[in-house]
CSV table of C-alpha atoms in Angstrom, one decimal:
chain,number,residue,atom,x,y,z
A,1,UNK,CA,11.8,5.7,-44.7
A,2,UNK,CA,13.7,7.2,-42.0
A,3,UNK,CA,12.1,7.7,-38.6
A,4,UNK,CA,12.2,11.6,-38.3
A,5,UNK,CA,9.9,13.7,-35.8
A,6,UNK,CA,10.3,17.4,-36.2
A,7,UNK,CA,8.2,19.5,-33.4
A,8,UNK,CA,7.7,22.9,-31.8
A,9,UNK,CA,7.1,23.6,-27.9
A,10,UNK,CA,6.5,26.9,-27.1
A,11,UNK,CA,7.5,28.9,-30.3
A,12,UNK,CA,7.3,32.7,-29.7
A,13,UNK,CA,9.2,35.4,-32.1
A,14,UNK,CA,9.0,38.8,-31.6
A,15,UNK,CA,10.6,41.7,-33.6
A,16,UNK,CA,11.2,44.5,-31.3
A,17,UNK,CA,7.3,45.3,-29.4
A,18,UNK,CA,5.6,43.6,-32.5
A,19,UNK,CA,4.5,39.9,-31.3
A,20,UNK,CA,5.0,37.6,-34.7
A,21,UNK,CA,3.6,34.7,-32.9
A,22,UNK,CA,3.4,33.2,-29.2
A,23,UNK,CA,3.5,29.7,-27.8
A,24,UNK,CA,3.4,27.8,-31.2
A,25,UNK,CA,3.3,24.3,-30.7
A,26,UNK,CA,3.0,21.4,-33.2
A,27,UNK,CA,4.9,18.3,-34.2
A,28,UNK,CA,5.1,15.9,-37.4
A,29,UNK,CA,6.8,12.6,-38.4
A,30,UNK,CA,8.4,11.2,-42.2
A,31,UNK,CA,5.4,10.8,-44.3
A,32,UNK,CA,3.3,13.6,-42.7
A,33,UNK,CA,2.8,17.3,-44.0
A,34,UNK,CA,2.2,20.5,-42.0
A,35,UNK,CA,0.3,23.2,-43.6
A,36,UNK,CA,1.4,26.7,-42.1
A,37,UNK,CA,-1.7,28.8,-43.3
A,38,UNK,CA,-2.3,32.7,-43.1
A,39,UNK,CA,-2.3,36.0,-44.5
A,40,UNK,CA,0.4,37.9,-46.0
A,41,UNK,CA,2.3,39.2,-43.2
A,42,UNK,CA,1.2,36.6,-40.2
A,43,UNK,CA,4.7,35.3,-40.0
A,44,UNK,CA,4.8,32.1,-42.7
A,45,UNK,CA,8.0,33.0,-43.6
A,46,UNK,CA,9.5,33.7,-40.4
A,47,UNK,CA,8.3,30.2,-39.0
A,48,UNK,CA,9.6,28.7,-41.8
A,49,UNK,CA,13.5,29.7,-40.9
A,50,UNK,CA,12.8,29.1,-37.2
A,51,UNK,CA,12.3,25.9,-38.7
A,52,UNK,CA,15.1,25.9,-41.1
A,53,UNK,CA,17.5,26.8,-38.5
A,54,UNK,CA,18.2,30.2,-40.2
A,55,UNK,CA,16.7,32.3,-37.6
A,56,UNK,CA,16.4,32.2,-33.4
A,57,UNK,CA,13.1,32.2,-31.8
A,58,UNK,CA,12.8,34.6,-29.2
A,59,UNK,CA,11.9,31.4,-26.9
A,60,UNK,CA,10.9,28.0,-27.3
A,61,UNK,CA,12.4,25.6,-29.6
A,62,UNK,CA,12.0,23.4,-32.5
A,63,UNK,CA,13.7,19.7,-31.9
A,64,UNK,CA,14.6,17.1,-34.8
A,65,UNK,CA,14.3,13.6,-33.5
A,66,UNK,CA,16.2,10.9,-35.9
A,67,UNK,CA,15.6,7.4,-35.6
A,68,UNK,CA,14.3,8.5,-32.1
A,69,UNK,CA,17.9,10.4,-31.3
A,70,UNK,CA,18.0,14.2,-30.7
A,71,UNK,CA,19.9,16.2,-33.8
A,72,UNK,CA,21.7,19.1,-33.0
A,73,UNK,CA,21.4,22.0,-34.6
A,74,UNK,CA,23.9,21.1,-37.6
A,75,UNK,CA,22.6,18.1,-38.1
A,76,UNK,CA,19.0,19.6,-38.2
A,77,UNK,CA,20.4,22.1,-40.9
A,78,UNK,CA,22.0,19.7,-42.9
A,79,UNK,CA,18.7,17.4,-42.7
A,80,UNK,CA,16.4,20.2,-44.0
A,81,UNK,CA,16.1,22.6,-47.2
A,82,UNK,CA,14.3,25.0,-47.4
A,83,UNK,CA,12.8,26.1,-51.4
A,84,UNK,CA,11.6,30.1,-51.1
A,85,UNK,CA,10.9,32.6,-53.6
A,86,UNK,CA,13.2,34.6,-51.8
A,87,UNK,CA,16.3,32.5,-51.7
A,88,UNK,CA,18.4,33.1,-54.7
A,89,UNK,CA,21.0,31.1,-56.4
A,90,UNK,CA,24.1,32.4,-58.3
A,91,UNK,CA,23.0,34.7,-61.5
A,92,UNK,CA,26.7,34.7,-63.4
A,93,UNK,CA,26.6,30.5,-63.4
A,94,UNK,CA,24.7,28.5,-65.2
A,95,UNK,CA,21.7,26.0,-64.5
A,96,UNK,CA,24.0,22.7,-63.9
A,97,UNK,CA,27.2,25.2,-62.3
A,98,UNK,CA,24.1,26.3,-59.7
A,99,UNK,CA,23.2,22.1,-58.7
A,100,UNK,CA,27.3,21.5,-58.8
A,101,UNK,CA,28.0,23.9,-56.5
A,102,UNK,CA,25.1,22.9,-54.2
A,103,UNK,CA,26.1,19.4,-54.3
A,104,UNK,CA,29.5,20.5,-53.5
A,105,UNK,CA,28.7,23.0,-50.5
A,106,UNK,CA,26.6,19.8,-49.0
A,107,UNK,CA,29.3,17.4,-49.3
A,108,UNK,CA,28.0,15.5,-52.4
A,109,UNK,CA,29.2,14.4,-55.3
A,110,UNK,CA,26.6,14.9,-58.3
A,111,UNK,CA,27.1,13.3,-61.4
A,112,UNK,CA,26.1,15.4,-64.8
A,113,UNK,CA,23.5,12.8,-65.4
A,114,UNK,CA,22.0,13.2,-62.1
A,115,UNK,CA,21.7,17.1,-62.7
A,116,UNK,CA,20.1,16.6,-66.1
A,117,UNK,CA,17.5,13.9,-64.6
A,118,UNK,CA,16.5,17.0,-62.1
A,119,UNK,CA,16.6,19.6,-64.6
A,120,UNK,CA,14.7,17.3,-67.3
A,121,UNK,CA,11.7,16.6,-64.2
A,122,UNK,CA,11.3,20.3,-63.9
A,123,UNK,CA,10.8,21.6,-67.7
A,124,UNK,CA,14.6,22.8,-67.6
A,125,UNK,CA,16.5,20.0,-69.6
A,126,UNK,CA,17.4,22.7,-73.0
A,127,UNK,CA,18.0,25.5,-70.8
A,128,UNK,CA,20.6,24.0,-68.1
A,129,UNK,CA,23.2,25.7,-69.3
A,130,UNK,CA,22.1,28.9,-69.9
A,131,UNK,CA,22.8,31.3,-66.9
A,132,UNK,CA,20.7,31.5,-64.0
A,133,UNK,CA,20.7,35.7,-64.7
A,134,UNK,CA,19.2,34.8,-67.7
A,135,UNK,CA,15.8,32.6,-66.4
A,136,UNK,CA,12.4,34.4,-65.8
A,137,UNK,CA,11.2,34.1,-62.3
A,138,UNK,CA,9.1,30.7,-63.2
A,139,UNK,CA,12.4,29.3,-64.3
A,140,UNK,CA,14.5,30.5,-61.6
A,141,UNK,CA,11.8,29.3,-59.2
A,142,UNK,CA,12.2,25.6,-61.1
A,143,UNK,CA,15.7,25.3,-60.3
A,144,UNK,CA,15.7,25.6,-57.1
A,145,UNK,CA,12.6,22.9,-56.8
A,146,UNK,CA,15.7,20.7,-58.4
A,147,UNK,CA,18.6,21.0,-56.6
A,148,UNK,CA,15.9,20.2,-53.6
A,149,UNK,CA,15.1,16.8,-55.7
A,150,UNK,CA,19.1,16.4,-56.3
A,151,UNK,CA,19.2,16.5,-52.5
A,152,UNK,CA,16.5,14.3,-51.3
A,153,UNK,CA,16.0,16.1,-48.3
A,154,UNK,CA,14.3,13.7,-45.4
A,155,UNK,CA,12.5,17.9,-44.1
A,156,UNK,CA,11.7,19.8,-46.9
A,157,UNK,CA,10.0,23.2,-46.3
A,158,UNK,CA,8.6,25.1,-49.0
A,159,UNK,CA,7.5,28.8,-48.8
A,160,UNK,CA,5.0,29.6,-51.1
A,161,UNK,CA,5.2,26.7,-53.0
A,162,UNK,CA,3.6,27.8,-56.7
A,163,UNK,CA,4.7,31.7,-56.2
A,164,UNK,CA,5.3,32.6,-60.2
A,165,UNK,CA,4.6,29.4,-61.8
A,166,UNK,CA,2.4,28.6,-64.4
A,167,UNK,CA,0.0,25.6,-64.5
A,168,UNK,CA,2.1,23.5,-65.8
A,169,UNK,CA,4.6,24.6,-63.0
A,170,UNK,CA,2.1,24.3,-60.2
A,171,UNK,CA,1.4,20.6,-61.2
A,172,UNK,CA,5.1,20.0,-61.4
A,173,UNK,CA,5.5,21.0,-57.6
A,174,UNK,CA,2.5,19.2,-56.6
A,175,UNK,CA,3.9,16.1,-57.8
A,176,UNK,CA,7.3,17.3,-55.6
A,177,UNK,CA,5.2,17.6,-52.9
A,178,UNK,CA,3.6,14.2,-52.8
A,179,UNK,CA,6.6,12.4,-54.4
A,180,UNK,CA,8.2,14.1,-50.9
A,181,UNK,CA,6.0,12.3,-48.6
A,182,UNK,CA,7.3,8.9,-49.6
A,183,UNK,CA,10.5,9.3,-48.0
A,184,UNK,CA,10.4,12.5,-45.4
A,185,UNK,CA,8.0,15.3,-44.3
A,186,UNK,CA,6.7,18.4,-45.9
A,187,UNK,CA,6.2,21.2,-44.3
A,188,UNK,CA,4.8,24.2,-46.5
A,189,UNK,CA,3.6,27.6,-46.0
A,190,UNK,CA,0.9,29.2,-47.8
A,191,UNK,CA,-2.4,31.6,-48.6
A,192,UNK,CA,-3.7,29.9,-51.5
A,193,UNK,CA,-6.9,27.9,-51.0
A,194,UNK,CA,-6.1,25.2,-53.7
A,195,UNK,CA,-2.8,23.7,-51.9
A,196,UNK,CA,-4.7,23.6,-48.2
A,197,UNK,CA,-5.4,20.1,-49.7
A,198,UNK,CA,-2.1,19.2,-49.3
A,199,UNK,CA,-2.0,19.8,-45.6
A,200,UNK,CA,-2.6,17.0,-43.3
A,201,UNK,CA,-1.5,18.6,-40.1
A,202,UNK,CA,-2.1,22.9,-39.6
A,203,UNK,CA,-0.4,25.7,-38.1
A,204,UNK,CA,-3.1,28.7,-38.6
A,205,UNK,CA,-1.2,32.4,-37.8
A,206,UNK,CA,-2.7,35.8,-38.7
């Protein structure tokens, strides 16, 4: 396992007057999990890309540390992926075109038999090449749980980690989520009581 430290000093967004959050501070290492907990509209999500590198804080900063070596910003970005109901993939391609051209965007070469392994550990082995316009939201949510597996990401942040899946989904990301903590950290937002469990370290908002 990699040595990775991700942390948070001073955290503050604002959107206009409206304060999201102030002076967030926090910090987690490979094989730790942060819980960010709160209500709908406390600013989950928007912590989550502050995190991602997808949006600026208004001030503070979030630092990567790698085998003890500050990552810049790229690096952080390249390092991280983040799994969200809102992030969409591609609706005119197919399951596997939607993991190729991931794996091509992130500089890796994916064979077909390491798509299928993905799409077989996530209940979409039959339906990989049917296209992505085509999945209900509990499928479309699936994929993207496996191009994050086809990655291996050593930070892997997850934004309401169950949103439109069944049980059998849900137990499929819980393994995900533990099977994540073997090699990198998790850091997950949430308001559902049941996957609080999953949180060793927590960042309340709201």
């Amino acid at each position: 396992m990699d040595k990775i430290t991700l942390s948070a000093e001073g955290l503050t967004r604002r959107f206009g007057y409206r304060r999201v959050f102030d002076g967030l501070q926090f910090e987690c290492s490979a094989g730790e999990s942060l819980c960010i907990a709160g209500p709908n509209g406390s600013g989950k999500s928007t912590l989550l890309r502050i995190i991602a590198g997808l949006l600026a804080p208004t001030s503070g900063e979030v630092r990567l540390l790698v085998q003890g070596k500050p990552a810049d910003e790229a690096v952080r970005r390249s390092l991280t992926r983040l799994v969200s109901p809102e992030a969409n993939l591609y609706d005119e391609l197919s399951g596997f075109e939607n993991l190729g051209f991931l794996c091509s965007v992130s500089g890796r070469s994916c064979t077909r038999s390491e798509m299928g392994e993905v799409l077989d550990r996530v209940g979409l082995r039959d339906r990989g090449k049917d296209l992505f316009g085509a999945y209900s939201s509990g499928m479309k949510q699936r994929l993207k749980y496996a191009a994050s597996l086809l990655s291996s990401p050593p930070v892997l942040l997850l934004d309401e980690p169950t949103a439109n899946l069944d049980e059998v989904g849900k137990e499929m990301v819980y393994g995900v989520m533990l099977e994540q903590l073997k090699h990198g950290l998790l850091i997950f937002a949430t308001n559902e009581e049941d996957e609080l469990r999953f949180g060793g370290k927590f960042v309340q908002l709201g």
